[in-house]
mmCIF file of C-alpha atoms and ligand atoms in Angstrom:
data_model
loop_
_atom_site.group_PDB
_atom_site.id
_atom_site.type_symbol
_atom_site.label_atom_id
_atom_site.label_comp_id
_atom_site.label_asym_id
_atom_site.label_seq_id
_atom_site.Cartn_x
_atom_site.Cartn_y
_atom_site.Cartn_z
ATOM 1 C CA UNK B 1 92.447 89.816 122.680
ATOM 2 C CA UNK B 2 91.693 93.620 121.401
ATOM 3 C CA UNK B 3 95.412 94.954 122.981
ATOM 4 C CA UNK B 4 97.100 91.926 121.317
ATOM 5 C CA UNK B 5 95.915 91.588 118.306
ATOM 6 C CA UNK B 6 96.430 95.362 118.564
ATOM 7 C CA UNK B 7 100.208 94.936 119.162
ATOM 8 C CA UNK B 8 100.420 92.458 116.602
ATOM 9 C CA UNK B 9 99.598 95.081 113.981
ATOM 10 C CA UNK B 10 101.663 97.936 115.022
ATOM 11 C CA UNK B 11 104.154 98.503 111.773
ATOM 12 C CA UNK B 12 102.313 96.858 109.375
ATOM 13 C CA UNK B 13 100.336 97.588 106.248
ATOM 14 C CA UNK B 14 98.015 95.953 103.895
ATOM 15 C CA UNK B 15 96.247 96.322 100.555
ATOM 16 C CA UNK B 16 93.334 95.073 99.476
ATOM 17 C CA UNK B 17 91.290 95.096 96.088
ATOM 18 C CA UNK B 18 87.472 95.414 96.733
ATOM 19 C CA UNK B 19 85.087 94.572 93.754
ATOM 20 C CA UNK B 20 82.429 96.025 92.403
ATOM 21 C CA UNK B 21 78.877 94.394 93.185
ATOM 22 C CA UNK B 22 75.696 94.344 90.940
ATOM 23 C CA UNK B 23 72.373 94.187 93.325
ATOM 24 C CA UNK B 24 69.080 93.099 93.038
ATOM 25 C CA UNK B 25 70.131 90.775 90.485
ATOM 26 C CA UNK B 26 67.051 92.686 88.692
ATOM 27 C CA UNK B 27 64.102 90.680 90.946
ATOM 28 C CA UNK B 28 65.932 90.431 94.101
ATOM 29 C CA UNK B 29 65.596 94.200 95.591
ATOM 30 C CA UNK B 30 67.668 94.533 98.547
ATOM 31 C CA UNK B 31 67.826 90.335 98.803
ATOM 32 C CA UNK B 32 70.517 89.511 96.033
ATOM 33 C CA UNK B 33 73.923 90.745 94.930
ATOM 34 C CA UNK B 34 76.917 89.898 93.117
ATOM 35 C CA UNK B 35 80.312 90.586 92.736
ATOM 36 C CA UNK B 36 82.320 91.338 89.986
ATOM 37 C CA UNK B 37 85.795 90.527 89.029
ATOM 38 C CA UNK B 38 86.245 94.279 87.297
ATOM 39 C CA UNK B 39 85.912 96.854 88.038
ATOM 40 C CA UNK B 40 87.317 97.037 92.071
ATOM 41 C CA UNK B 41 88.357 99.544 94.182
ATOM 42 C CA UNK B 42 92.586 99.561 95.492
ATOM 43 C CA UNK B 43 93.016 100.288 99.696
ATOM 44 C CA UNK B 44 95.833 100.577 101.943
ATOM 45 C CA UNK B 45 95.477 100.488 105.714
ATOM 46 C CA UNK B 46 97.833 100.676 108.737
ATOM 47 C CA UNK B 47 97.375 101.583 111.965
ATOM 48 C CA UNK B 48 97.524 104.763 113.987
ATOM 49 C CA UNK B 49 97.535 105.408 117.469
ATOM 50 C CA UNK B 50 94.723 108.036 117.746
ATOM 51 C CA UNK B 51 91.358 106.663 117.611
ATOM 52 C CA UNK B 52 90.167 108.203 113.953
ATOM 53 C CA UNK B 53 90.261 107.742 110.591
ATOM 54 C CA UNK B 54 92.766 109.695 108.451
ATOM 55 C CA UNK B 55 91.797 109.364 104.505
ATOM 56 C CA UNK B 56 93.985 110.030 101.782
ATOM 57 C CA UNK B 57 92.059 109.670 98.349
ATOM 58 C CA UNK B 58 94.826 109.090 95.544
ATOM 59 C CA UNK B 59 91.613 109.295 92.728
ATOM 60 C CA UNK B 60 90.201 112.128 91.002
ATOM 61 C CA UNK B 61 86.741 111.945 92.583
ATOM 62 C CA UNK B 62 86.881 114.700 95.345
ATOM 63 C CA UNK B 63 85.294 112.664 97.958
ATOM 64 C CA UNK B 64 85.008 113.670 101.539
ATOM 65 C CA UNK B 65 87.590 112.956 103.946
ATOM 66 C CA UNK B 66 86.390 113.874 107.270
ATOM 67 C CA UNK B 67 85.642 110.591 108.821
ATOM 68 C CA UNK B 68 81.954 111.239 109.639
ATOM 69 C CA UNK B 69 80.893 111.997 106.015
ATOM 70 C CA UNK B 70 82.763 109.046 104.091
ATOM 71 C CA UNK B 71 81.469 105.923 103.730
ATOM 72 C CA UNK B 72 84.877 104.251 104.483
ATOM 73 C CA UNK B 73 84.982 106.813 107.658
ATOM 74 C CA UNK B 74 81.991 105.561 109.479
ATOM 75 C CA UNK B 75 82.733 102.120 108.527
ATOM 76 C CA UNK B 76 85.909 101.954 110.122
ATOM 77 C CA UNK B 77 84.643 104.608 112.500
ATOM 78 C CA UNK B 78 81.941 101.687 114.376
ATOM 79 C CA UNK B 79 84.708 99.357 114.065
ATOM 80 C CA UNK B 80 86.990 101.766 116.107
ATOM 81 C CA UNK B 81 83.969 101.779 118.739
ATOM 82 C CA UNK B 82 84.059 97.743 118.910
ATOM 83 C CA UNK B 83 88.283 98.259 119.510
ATOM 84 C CA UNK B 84 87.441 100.330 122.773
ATOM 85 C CA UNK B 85 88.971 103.425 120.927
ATOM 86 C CA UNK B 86 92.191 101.585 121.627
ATOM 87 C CA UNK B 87 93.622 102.668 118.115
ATOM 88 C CA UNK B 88 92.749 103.893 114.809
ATOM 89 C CA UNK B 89 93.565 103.287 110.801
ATOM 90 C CA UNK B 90 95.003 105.878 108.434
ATOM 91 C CA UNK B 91 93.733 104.883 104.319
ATOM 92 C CA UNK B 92 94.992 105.550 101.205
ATOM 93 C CA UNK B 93 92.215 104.528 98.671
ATOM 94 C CA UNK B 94 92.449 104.279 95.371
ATOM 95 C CA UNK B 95 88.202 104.294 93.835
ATOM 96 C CA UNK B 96 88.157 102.517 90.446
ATOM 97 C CA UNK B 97 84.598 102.283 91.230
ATOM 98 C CA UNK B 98 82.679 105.358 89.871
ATOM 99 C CA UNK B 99 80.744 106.961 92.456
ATOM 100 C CA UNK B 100 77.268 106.811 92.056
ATOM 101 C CA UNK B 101 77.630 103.871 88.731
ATOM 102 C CA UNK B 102 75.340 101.649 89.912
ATOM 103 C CA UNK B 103 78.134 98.775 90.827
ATOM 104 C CA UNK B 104 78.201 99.466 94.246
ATOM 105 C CA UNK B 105 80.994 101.682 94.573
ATOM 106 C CA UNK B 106 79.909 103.241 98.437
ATOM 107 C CA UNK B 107 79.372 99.247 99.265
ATOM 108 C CA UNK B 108 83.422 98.572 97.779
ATOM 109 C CA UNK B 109 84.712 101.804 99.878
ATOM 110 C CA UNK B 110 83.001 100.423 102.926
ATOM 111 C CA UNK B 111 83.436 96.598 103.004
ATOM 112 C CA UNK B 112 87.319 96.828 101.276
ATOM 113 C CA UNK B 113 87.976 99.491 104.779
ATOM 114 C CA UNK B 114 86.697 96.917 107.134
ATOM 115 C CA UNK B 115 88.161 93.516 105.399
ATOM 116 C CA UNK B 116 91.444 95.188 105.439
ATOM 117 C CA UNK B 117 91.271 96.389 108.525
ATOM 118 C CA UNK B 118 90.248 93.201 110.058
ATOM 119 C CA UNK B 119 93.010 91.503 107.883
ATOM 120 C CA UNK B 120 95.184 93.761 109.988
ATOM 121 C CA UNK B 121 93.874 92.898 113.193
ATOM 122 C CA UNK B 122 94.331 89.285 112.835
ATOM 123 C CA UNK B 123 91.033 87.936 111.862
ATOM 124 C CA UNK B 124 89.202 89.200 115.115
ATOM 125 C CA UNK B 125 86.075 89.550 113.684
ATOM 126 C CA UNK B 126 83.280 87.592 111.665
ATOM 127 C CA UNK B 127 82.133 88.201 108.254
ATOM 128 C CA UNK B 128 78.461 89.002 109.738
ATOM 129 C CA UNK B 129 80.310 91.794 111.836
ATOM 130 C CA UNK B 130 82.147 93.132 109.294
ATOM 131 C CA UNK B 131 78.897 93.677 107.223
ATOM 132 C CA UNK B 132 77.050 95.159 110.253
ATOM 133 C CA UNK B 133 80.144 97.611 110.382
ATOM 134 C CA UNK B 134 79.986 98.120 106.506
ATOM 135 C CA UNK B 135 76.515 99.054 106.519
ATOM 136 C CA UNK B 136 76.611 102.209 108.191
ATOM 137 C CA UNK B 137 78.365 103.686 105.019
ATOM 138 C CA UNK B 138 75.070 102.393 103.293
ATOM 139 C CA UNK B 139 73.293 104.036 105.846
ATOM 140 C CA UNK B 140 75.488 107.276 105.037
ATOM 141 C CA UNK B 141 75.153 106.811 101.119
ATOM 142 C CA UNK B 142 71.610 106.059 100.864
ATOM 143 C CA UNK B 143 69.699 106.895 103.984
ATOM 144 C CA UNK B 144 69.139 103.074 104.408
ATOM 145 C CA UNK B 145 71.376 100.268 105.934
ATOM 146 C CA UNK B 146 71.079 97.371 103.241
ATOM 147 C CA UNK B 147 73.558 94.353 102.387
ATOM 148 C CA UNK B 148 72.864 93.598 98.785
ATOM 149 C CA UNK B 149 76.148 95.128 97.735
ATOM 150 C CA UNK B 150 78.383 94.694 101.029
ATOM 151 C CA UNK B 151 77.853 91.298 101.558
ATOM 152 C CA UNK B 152 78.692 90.243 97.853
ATOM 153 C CA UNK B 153 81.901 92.169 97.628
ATOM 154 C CA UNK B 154 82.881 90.799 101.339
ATOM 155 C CA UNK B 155 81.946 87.264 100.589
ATOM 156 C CA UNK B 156 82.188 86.857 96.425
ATOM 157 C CA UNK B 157 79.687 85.175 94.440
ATOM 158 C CA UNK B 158 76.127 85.116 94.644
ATOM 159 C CA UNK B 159 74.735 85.839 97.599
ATOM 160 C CA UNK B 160 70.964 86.115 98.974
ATOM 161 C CA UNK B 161 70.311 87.851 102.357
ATOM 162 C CA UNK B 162 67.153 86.775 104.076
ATOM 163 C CA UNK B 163 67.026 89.413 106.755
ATOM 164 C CA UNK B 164 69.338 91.781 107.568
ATOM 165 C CA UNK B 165 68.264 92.364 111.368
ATOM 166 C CA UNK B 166 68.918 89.760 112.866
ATOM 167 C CA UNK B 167 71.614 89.236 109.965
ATOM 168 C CA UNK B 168 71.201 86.157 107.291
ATOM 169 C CA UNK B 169 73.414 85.675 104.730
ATOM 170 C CA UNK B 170 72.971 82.400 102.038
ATOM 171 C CA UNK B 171 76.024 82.274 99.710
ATOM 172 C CA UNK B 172 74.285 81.113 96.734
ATOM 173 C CA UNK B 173 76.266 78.689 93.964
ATOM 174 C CA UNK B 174 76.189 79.820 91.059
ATOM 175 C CA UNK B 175 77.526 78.163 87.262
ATOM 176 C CA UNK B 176 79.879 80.245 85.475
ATOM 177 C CA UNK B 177 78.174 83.509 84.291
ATOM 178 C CA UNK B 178 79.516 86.477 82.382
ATOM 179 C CA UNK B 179 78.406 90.009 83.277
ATOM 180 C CA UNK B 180 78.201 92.592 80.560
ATOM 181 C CA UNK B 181 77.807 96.169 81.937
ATOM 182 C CA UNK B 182 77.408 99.987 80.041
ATOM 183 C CA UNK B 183 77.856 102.815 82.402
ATOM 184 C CA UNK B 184 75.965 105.456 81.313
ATOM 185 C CA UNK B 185 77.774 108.825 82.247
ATOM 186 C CA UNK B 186 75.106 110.375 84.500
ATOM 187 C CA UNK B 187 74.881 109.740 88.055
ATOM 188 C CA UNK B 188 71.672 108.395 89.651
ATOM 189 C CA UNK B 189 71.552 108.824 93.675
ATOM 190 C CA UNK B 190 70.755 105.833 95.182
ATOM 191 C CA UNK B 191 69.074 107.821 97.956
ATOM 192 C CA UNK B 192 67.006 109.771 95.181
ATOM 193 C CA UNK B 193 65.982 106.344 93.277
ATOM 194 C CA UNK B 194 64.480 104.457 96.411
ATOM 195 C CA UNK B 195 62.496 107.470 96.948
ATOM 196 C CA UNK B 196 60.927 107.511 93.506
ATOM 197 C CA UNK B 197 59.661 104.027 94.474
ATOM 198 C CA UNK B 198 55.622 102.680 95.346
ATOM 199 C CA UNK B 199 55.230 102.228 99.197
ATOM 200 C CA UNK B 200 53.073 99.940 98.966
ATOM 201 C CA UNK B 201 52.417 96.978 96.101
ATOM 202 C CA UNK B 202 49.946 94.515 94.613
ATOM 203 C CA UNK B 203 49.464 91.121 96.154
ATOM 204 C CA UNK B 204 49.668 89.650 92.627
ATOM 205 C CA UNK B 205 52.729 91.571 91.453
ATOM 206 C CA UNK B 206 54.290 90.451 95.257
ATOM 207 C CA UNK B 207 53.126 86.909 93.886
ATOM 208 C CA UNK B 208 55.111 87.214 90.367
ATOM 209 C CA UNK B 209 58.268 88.731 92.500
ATOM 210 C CA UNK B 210 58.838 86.446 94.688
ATOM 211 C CA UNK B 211 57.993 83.315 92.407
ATOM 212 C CA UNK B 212 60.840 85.145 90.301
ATOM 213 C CA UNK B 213 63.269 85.597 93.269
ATOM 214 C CA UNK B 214 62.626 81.860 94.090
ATOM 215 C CA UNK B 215 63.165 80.527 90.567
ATOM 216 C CA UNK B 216 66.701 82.748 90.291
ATOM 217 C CA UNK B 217 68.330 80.930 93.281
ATOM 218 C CA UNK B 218 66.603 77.642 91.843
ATOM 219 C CA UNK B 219 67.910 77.859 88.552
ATOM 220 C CA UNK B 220 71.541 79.176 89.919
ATOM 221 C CA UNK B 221 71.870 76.254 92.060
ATOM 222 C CA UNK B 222 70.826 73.633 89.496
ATOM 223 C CA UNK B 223 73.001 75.504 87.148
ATOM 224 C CA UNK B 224 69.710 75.630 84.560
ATOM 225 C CA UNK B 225 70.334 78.609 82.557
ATOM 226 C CA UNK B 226 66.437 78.288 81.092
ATOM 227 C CA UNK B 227 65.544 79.170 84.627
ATOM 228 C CA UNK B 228 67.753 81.728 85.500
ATOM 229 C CA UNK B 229 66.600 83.298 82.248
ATOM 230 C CA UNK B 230 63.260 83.428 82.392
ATOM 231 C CA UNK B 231 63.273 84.667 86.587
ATOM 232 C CA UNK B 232 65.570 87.637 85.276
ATOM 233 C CA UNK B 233 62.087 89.178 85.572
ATOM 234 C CA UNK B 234 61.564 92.726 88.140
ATOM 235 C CA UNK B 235 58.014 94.111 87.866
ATOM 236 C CA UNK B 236 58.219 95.881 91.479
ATOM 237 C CA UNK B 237 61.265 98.249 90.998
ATOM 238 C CA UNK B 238 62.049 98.244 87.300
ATOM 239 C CA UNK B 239 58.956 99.878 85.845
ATOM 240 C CA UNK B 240 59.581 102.987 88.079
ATOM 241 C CA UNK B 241 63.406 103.042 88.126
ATOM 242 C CA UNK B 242 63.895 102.940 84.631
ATOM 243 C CA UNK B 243 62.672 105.962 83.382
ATOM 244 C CA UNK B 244 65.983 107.650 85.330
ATOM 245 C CA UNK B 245 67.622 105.214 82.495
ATOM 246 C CA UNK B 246 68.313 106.562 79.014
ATOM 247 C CA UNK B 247 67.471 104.016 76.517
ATOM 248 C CA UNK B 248 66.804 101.193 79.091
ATOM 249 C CA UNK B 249 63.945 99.608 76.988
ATOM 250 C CA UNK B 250 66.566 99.788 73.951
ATOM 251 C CA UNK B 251 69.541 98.099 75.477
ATOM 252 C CA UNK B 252 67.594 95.558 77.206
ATOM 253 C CA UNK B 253 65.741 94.593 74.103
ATOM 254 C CA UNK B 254 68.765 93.883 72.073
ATOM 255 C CA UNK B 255 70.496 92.819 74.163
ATOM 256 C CA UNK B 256 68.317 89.600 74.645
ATOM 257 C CA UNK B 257 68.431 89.825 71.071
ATOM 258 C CA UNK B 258 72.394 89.480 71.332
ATOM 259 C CA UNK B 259 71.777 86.020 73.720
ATOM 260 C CA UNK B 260 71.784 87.639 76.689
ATOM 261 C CA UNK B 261 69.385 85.406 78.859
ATOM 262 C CA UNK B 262 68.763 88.876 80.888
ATOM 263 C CA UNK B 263 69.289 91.179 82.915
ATOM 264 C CA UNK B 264 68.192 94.695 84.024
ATOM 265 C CA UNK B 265 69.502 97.897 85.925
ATOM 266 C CA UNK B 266 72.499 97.114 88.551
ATOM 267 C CA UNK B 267 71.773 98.475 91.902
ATOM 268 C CA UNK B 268 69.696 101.459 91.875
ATOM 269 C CA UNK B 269 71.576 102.489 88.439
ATOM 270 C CA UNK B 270 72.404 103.857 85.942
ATOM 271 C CA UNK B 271 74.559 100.857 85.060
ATOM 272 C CA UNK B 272 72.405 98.437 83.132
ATOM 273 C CA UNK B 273 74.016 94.192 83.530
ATOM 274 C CA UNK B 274 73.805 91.211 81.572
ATOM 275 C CA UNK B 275 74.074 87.839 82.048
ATOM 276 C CA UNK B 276 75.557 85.300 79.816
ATOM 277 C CA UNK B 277 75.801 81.738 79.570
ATOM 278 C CA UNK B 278 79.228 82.006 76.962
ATOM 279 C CA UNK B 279 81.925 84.748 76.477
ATOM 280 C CA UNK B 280 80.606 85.258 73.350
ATOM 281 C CA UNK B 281 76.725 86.010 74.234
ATOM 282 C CA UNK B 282 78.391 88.592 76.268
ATOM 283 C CA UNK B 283 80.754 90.690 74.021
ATOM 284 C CA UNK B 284 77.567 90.459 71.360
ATOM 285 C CA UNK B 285 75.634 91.919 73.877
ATOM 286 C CA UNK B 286 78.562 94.645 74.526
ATOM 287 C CA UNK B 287 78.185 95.324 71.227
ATOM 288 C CA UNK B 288 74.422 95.570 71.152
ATOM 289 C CA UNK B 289 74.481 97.781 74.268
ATOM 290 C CA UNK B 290 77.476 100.178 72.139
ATOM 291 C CA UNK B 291 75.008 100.560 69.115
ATOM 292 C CA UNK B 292 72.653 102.064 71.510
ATOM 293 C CA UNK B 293 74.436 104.009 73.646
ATOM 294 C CA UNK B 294 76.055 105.341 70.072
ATOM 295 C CA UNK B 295 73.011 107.200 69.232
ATOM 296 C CA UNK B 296 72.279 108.526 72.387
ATOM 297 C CA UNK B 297 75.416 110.717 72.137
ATOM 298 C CA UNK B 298 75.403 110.129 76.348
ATOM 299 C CA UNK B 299 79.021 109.452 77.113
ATOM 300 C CA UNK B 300 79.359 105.647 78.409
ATOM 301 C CA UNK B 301 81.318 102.818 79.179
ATOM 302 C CA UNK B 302 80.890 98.958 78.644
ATOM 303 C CA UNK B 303 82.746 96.035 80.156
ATOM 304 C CA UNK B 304 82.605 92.003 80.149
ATOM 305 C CA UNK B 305 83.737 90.411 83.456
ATOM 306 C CA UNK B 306 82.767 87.460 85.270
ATOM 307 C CA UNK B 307 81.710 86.304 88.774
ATOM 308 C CA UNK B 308 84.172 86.709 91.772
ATOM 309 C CA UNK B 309 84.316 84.390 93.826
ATOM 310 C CA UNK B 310 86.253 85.704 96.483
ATOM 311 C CA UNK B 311 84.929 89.018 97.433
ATOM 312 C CA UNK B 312 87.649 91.451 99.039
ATOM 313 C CA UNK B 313 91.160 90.231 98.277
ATOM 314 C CA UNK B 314 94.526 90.749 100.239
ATOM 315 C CA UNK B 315 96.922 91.602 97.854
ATOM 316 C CA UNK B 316 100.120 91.985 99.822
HETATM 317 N N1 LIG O 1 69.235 97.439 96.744
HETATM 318 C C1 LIG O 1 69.729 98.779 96.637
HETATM 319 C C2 LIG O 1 68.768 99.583 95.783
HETATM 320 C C3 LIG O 1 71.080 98.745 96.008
HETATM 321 O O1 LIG O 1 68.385 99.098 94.732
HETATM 322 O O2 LIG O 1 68.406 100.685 96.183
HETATM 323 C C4 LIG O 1 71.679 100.095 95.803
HETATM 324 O O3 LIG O 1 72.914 99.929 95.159
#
């Protein structure tokens, strides 16, 4: 199956557009993620006969392009190691994605690699394999393989993963929600803010979490906005992580203000998100979030986008 599906591909090319991700979902650490239709990340993959990964970055970024110490590398680098070494895949990429935003930019590099590749390939493998294979560019990014921002921008929407060894991933429904982000110019390591964090937590704070976590995927899948609201709640991860945050407190505050019915810090930051029922709600709470960032004089960017519901997209 490898050698024909191998065959098949010879000659060909495809792109792909990989979105950014938002995980956590502020009380969901490491469980919950979701994809965005803006920003996203533009690949091209073919194949190659020697079994490696050549990497040409069209962006102004200045990433790494030896194989072993890029996310995309290692992630097509394992999937190389499932082909026998019976080929390899030369990628242009295009990042759209700031590095270290907070959108999960090392999760797009990684999953929009091994989509494409697979796309290639003809399908060979499963979504579940293609994660496992994503997640050793977490592994490379952050020191830890998680799926909160791989299996999103692979699958689209909402989606909640139980365990990731053995692998268990729920695509949650969700009812149409707009996502208001500011980017902060400063770059918070992912690696650097899961170190920062307690080891160990309070039963009754575990209690409030996971009531929280449990009333998010409630209230998405009844599609009751009160509920989502008021489980937009983190009191594990955000007390500690936000102090890496300038203005945090601020933008959060009026941003509810604005009708936001909440939010918190996307990924391991500096991005801050906000959901919205409306379009509206959310380009008030872009403004909000502006006014703030205004008078930090910290360089920033804000966007409005909504929920994709695709996940990694062949584009021709
Ligand atoms: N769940 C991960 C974290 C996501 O918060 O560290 C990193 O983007």
């Amino acid at each position: 199956m490898v050698d024909e599906a191998i065959n098949k591909a010879q000659g060909k090319s495809f792109t792909v557009h990989a979105p950014g991700t938002v995980a956590n979902m502020v009380c969901g650490f490491d469980v919950l993620g979701l994809a965005l239709n803006d920003p996203y990340d533009i690949m091209t993959i073919k194949l190659i006969e020697e079994p490696t990964v050549v990497i040409h970055n069209i962006d102004s970024y200045d990433l790494p392009t030896e194989p072993e110490r890029n996310v995309t590398g290692v992630a097509l680098l394992e999937m190389i190691a499932q082909l026998d070494n019976k080929t390899g895949f030369d990628i242009t990429i295009e990042k759209r994605i700031k590095p270290g935003s907070g959108v999960g930019s090392s999760a797009a590099s990684s999953a929009g690699a091994v989509v494409a590749a697979n796309h290639l390939l003809g399908n060979i493998f499963k979504n579940d394999d293609l994660v496992q294979m994503a997640m050793f560019g977490e592994k490379l990014a952050s020191g830890v393989k998680h799926a909160d921002n791989i299996a999103p921008c692979i699958i689209g929407g909402v989606t909640l993963i139980r365990s990731i060894m053995p692998l268990d991933i729920i695509s949650v429904p969700s009812p149409p929600l707009y996502v208001t982000v500011v980017h902060p110019q400063i770059e918070v390591r992912t690696e650097d803010a899961r170190q920062i964090l307690k080891k160990q937590i309070l039963l009754k704070d575990a209690i409030r979490q996971w009531g929280n976590i449990a009333g998010l995927v409630a209230g998405l899948m009844k599609s009751d906005y009160k509920l989502i609201s008021r489980s937009l709640e983190d009191v594990l991860i955000e007390p500690v992580r936000s102090i890496l945050i300038p203005a945090f407190a601020e933008v959060k505050a009026k941003s509810l203000e604005a009708g936001a019915l909440g939010g918190g810090i996307s990924g391991s930051g500096p991005s801050i998100f906000m959901l919205s029922k409306n379009e509206a709600a959310a380009f008030a709470v872009e403004n909000a979030m502006q006014e703030v960032y205004t008078k930090t004089g910290i360089d920033y960017h804000t966007y409005v986008t909504t929920i994709n519901t695709q996940g990694v997209k062949v584009v021709e």
